[in-house]
Coordinates of C-alpha atoms and ligand atoms in Angstrom, one line a residue:
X1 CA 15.8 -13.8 -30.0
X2 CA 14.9 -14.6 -26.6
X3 CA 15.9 -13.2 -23.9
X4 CA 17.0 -14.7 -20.5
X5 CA 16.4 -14.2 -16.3
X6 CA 16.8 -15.9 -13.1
X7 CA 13.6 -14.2 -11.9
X8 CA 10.9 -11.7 -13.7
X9 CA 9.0 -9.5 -12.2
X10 CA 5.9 -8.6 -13.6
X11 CA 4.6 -5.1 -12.2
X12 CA 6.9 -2.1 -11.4
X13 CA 5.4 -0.4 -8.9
X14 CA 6.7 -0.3 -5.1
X15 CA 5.9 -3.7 -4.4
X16 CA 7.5 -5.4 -8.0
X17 CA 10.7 -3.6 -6.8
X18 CA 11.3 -4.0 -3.2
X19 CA 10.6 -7.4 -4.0
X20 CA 13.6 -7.3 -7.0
X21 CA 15.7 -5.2 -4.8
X22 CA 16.1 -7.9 -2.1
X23 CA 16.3 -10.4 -5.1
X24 CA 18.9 -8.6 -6.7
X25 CA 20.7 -7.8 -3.4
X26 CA 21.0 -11.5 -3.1
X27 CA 22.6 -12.0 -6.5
X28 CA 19.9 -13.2 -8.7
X29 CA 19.9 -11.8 -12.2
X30 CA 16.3 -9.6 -11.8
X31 CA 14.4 -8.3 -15.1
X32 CA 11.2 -6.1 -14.0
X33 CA 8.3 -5.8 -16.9
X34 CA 6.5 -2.3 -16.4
X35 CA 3.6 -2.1 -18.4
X36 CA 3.5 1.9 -18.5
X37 CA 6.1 4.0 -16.3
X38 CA 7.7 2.4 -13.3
X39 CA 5.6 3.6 -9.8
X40 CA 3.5 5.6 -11.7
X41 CA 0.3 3.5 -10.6
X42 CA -1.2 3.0 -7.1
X43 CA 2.1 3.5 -5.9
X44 CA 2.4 7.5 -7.0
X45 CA -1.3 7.5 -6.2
X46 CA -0.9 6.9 -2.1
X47 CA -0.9 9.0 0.6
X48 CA 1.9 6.7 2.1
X49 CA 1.1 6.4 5.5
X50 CA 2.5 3.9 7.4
X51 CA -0.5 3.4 10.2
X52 CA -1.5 0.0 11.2
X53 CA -2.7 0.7 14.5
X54 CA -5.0 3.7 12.9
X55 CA -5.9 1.5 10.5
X56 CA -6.7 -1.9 12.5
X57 CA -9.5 -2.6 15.8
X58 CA -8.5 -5.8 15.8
X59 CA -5.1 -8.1 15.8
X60 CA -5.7 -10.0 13.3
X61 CA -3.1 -11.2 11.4
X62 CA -3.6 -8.6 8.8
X63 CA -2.9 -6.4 11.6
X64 CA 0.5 -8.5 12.8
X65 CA 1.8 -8.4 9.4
X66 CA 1.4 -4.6 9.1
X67 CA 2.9 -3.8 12.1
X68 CA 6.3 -6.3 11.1
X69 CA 5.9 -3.8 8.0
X70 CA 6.1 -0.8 9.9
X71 CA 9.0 -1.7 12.4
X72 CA 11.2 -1.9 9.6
X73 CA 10.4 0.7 7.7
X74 CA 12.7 3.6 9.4
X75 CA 15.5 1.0 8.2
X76 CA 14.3 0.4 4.8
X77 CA 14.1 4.4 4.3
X78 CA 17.6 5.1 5.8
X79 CA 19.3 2.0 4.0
X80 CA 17.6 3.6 0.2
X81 CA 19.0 7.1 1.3
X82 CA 22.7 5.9 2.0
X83 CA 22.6 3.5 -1.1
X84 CA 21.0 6.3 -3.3
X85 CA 21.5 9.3 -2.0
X86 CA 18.1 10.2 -2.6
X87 CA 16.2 12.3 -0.1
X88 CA 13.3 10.5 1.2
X89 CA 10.9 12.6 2.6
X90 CA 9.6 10.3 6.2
X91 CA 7.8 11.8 9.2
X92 CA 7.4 10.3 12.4
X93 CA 5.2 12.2 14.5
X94 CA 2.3 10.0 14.2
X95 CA -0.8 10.3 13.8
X96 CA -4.2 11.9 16.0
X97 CA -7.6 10.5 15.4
X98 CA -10.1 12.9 16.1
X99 CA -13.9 11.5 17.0
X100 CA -16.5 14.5 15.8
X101 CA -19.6 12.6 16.5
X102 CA -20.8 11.1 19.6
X103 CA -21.2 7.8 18.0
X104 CA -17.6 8.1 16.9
X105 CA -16.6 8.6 20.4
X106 CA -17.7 5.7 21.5
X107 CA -15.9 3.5 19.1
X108 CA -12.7 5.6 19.9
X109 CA -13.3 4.9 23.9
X110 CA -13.8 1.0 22.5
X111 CA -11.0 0.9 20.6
X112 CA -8.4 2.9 23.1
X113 CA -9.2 -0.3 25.8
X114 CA -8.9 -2.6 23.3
X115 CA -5.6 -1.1 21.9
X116 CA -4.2 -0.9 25.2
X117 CA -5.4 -4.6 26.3
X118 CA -3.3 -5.4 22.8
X119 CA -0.1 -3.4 23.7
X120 CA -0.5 -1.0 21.6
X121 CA 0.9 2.2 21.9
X122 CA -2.7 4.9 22.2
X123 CA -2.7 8.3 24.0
X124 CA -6.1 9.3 24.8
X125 CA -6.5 13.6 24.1
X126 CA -9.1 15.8 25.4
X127 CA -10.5 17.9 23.2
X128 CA -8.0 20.6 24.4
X129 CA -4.6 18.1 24.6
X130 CA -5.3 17.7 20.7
X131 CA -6.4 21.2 19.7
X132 CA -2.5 22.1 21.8
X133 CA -0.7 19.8 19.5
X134 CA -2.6 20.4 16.4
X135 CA -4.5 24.1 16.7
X136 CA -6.5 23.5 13.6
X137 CA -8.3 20.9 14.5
X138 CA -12.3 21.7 14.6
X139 CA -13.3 22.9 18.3
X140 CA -16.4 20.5 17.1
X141 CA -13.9 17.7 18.0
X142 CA -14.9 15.7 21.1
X143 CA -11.8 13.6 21.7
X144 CA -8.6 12.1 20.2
X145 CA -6.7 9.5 20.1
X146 CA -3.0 9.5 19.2
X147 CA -1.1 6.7 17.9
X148 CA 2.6 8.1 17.9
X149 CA 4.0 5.2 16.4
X150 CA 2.0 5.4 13.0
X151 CA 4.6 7.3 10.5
X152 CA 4.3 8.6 7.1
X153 CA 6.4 8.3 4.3
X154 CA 6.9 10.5 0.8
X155 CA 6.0 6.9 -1.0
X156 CA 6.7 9.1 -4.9
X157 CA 10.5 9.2 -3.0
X158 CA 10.1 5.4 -2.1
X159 CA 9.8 4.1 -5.4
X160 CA 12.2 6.4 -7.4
X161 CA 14.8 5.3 -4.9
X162 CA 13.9 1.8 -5.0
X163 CA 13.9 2.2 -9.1
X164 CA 17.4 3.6 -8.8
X165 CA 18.3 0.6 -6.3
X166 CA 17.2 -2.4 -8.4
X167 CA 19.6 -0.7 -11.2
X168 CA 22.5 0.1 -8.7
X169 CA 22.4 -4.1 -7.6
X170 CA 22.6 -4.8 -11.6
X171 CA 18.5 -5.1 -11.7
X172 CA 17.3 -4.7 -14.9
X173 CA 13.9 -2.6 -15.3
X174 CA 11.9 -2.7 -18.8
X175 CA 9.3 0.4 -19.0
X176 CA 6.5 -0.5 -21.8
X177 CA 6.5 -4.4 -21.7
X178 CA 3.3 -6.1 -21.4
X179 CA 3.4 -9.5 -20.0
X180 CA 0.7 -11.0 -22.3
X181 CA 1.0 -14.6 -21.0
X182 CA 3.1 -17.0 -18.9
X183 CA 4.7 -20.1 -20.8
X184 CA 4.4 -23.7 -19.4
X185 CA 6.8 -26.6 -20.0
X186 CA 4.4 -29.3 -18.3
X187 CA 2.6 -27.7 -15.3
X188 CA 5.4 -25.3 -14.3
X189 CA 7.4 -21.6 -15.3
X190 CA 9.3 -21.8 -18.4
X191 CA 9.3 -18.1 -19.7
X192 CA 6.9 -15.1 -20.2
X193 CA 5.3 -14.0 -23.4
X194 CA 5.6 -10.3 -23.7
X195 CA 4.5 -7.1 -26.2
X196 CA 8.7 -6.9 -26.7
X197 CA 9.0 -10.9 -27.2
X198 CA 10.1 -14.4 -24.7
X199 CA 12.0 -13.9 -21.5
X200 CA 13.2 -17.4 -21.0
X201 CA 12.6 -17.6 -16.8
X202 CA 11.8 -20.6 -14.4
X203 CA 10.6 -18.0 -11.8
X204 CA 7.9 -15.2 -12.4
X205 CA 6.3 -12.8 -9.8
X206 CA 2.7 -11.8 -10.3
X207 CA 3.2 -8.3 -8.6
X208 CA 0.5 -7.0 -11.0
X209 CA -1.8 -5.0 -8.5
X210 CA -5.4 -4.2 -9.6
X211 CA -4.4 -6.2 -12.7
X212 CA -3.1 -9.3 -11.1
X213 CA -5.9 -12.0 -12.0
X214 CA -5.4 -10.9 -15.6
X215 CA -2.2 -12.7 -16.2
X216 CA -3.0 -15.4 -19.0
X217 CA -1.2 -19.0 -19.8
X218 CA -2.4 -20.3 -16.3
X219 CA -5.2 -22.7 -15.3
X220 CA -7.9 -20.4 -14.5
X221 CA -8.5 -22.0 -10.9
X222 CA -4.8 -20.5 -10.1
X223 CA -5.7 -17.3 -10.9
X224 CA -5.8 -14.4 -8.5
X225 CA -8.9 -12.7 -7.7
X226 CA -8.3 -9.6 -7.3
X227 CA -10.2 -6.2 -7.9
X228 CA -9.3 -2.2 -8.5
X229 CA -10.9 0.1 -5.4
X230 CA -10.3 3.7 -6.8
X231 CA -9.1 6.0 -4.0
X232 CA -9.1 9.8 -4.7
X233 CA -7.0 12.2 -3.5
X234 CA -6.2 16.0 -3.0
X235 CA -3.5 18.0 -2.1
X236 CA -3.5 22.2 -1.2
X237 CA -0.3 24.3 -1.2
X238 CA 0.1 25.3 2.2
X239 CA 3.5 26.1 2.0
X240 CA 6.1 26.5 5.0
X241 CA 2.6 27.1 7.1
X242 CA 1.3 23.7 7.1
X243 CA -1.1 23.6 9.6
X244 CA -0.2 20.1 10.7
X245 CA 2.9 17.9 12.4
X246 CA 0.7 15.1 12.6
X247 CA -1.3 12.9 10.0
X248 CA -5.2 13.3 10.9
X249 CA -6.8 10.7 10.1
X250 CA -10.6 9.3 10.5
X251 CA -13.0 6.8 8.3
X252 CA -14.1 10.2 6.1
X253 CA -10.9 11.4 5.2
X254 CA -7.4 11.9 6.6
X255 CA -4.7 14.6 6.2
X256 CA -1.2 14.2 5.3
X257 CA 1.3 16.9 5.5
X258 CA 4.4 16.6 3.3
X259 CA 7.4 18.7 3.9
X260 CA 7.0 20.3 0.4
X261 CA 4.7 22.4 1.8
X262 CA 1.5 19.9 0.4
X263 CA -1.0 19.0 2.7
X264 CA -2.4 15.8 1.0
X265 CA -6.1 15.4 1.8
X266 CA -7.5 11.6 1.1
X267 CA -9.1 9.1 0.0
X268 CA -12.4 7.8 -1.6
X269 CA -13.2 4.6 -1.5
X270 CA -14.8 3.2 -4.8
X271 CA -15.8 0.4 -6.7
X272 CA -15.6 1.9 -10.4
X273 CA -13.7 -0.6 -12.0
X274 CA -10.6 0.3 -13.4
X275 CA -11.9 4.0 -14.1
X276 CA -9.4 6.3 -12.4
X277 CA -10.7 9.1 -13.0
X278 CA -10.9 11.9 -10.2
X279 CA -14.6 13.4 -10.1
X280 CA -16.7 16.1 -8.6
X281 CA -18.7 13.8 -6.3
X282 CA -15.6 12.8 -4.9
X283 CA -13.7 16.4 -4.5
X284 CA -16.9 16.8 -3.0
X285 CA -16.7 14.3 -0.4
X286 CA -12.9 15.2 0.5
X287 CA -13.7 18.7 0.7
X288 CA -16.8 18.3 3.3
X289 CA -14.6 15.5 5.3
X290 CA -11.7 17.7 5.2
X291 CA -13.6 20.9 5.9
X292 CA -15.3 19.0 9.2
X293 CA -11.7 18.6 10.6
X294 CA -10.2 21.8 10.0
X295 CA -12.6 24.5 8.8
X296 CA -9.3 26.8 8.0
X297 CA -8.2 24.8 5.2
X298 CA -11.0 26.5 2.8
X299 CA -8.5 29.4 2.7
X300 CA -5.4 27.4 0.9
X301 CA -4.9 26.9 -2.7
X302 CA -5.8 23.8 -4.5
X303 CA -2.5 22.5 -5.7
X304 CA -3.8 19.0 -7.5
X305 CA -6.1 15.9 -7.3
X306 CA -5.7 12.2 -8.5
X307 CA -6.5 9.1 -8.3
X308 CA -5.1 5.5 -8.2
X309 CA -6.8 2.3 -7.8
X310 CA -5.7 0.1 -4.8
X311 CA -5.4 -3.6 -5.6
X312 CA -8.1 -5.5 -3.2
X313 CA -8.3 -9.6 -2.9
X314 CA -11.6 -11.0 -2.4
X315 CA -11.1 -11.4 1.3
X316 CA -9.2 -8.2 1.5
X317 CA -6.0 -9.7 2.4
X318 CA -3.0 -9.4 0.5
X319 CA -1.8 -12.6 -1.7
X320 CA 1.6 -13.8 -0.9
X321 CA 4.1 -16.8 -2.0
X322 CA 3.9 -19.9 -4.3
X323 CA 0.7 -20.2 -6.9
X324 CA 0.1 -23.4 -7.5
X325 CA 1.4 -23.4 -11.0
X326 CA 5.1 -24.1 -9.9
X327 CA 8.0 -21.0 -10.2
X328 CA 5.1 -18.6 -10.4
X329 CA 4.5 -16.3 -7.3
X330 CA 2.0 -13.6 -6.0
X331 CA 2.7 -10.9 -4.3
X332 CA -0.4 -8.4 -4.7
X333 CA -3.9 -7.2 -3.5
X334 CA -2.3 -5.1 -0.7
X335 CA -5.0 -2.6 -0.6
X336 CA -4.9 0.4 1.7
X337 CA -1.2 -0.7 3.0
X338 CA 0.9 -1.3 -0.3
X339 CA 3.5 1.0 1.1
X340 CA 3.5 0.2 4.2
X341 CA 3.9 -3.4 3.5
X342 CA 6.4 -3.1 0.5
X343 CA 9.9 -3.6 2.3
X344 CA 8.4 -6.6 4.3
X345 CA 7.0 -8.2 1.1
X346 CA 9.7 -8.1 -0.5
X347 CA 12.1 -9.9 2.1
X348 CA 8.8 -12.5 2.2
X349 CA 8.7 -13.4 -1.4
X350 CA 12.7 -13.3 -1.4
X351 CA 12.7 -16.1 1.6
X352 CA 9.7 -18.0 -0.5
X353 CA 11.8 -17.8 -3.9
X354 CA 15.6 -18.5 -3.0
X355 CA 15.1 -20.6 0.5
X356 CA 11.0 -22.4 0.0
X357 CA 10.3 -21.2 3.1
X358 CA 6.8 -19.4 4.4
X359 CA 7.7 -18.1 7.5
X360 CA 5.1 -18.3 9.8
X361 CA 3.8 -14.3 9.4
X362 CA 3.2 -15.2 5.9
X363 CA 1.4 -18.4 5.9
X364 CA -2.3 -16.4 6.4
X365 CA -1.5 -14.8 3.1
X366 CA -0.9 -17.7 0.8
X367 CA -2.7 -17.8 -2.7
X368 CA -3.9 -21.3 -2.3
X369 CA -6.3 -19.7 0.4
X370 CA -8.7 -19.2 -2.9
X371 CA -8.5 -22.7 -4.8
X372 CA -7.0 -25.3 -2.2
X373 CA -10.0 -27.2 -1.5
X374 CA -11.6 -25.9 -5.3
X375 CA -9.5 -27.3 -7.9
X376 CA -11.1 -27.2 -11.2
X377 CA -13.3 -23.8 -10.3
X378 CA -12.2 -21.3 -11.6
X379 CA -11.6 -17.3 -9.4
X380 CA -13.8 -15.5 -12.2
X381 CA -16.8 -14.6 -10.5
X382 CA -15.1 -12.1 -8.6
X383 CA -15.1 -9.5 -11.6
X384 CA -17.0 -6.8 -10.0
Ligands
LIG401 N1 -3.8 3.9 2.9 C1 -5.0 4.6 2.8 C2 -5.8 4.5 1.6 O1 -5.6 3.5 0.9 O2 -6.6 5.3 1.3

């Protein structure tokens, strides 16, 4: 028999269930479809750091919509603790962004006047200043910049807690469910065909990730083209004596520390299609990027390596609100900043789905950026 819900959500990882929690939290009956295990995709794979203003020279509106992620995000993490009770491990140091070449510091000089133009909040460190706040930096360093308002969250924390909070607000979450298709009555949402039968539903969110353009029963133009970019990732055990408070960051690698004693070295950057596989070019890479920053770390044990594949849009912008195949809705192709951005997407596609509203932050981000002006072609030449 079928079976029945205001709103599906297809996709379980951190942005599928912020986007259910605020659904739920505003009395909708909520049914999330998880392929596999719930977060256990790009979500577990992150490094979780919350760091527009590392991550952005320019702002864009890519850039504006990551920093509205970030100045909620303290209040997201606090609000899952006291409903949940679940430690959630969040560090707000911020972050120091080393230059080691002298091409390198010229972009940082560039981008510290720029930042400051832009209001942003940018220390500029001596090679001393940094090497006082973090002493295991490289003395190959030449400067730093510090960003102390880019955080960094435990995101494995993030999504068990939001898991827990989509089931506390009477969500329901289905582990093992493939959405095979969606099913039309005319041109709009009637219900979604799954691998565990029909969920009747006049609302369906697309929050699919790297496999968002995949999902079937819609015309082809309204599909969303999107793409997997693998990321790899290390961590070492470095126990109570993690040699960092901040997050390190620079375009070869950055280091996280977690307060379980991980130091969380990342990422690669890769087009390999949906192979997720971690391999010895890229330990490689991590290792020499790492190893430039902090030459002590070749002492620490290897605790793990992984890898997850980031959900990227053509344009490299995320894909938010109404598809044009009425009650359907994207919310994917976040890229490097799915954590960051998960609390703020889900209030976004709650506002789109209960109230039809875009507010104004969002309207960059629509899907009918890709087939407004191109009805009839289809989004399939984008599968790199
Ligand atoms: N957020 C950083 C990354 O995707 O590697």
């Amino acid at each position: 028999m079928a079976q029945r819900s205001d709103i599906v959500v297809i996709g379980g990882g951190i942005i599928g269930l912020a986007i259910a929690r605020q659904l739920c939290q505003s009395g909708s009956a909520v049914t999330v479809l998880e392929q596999h295990r719930t977060g256990r995709g790009a979500s577990w794979a992150a490094a979780g750091m919350l760091a527009p203003h590392c991550e952005f020279d320019e702002p864009d509106p890519y850039f504006i919509l990551c920093r509205a992620g970030l100045e909620r995000y303290a209040g997201f993490v606090e609000s899952l603790r006291e409903e949940t009770g679940r430690p959630i491990d969040y560090n707000a140091t911020g972050m120091i962004y080393p230059a080691l070449s002298g091409g390198e510091q010229a972009r940082l000089e560039t981008r510290y006047e720029r930042h400051l133009r832009n209001g942003v909040s940018v220390e500029k460190l001596t090679v001393r200043e940094a090497r006082r706040l973090e002493p295991d930096l490289s003395n190959r360093i030449r400067m730093a910049l510090r960003y102390p308002d880019d955080h960094q969250v435990e995101n494995r924390d993030v999504v068990a807690a939001l898991a827990q909070s989509v089931r506390l607000n009477g969500g329901v979450i289905r582990e093992g469910v493939t959405a095979r298709k969606i099913v039309l009555d005319g041109n709009r949402v009637a219900g979604v065909d799954t691998t565990d039968g029909l969920w009747n539903t006049p609302t369906v969110v697309n929050a699919m990730g790297c496999r968002a353009r995949y999902l079937e029963g819609i015309p082809a133009a309204h599909r969303i083209p999107i793409r997997p970019v693998r990321g790899q990732i290390l961590a070492l055990r470095t126990g109570a004596a993690t040699p960092f408070k901040h997050t390190i960051y620079t375009g070869g690698a950055y280091l996280v520390p977690r307060s379980d004693g991980r130091l969380i070295i990342g990422a690669t950057v890769e087009e390999a299609g949906f192979r997720d596989e971690v391999t010895l070019g890229g330990v490689m890479q991590l290792f020499r990027s790492a190893l430039e920053l902090a030459p002590g770390l070749k002492s620490w044990p290897l605790d793990s390596t992984w890898s997850g594949l980031r959900p990227v849009a053509r344009d490299g912008w995320p894909v938010l609100g109404a598809m044009g195949t009425p009650g359907l809705y994207a919310a994917s192709g976040h890229g490097r900043n799915g954590i960051l951005l998960a609390p703020l997407t889900g209030d976004l596609i709650a506002e789109a789905i209960l109230h039809d509203r875009v507010p104004p932050i969002m309207r960059p981000f629509l899907p009918d950026r890709f087939y407004a002006a191109r009805t009839g072609e289809t989004n399939d030449e984008h599968d790199s």
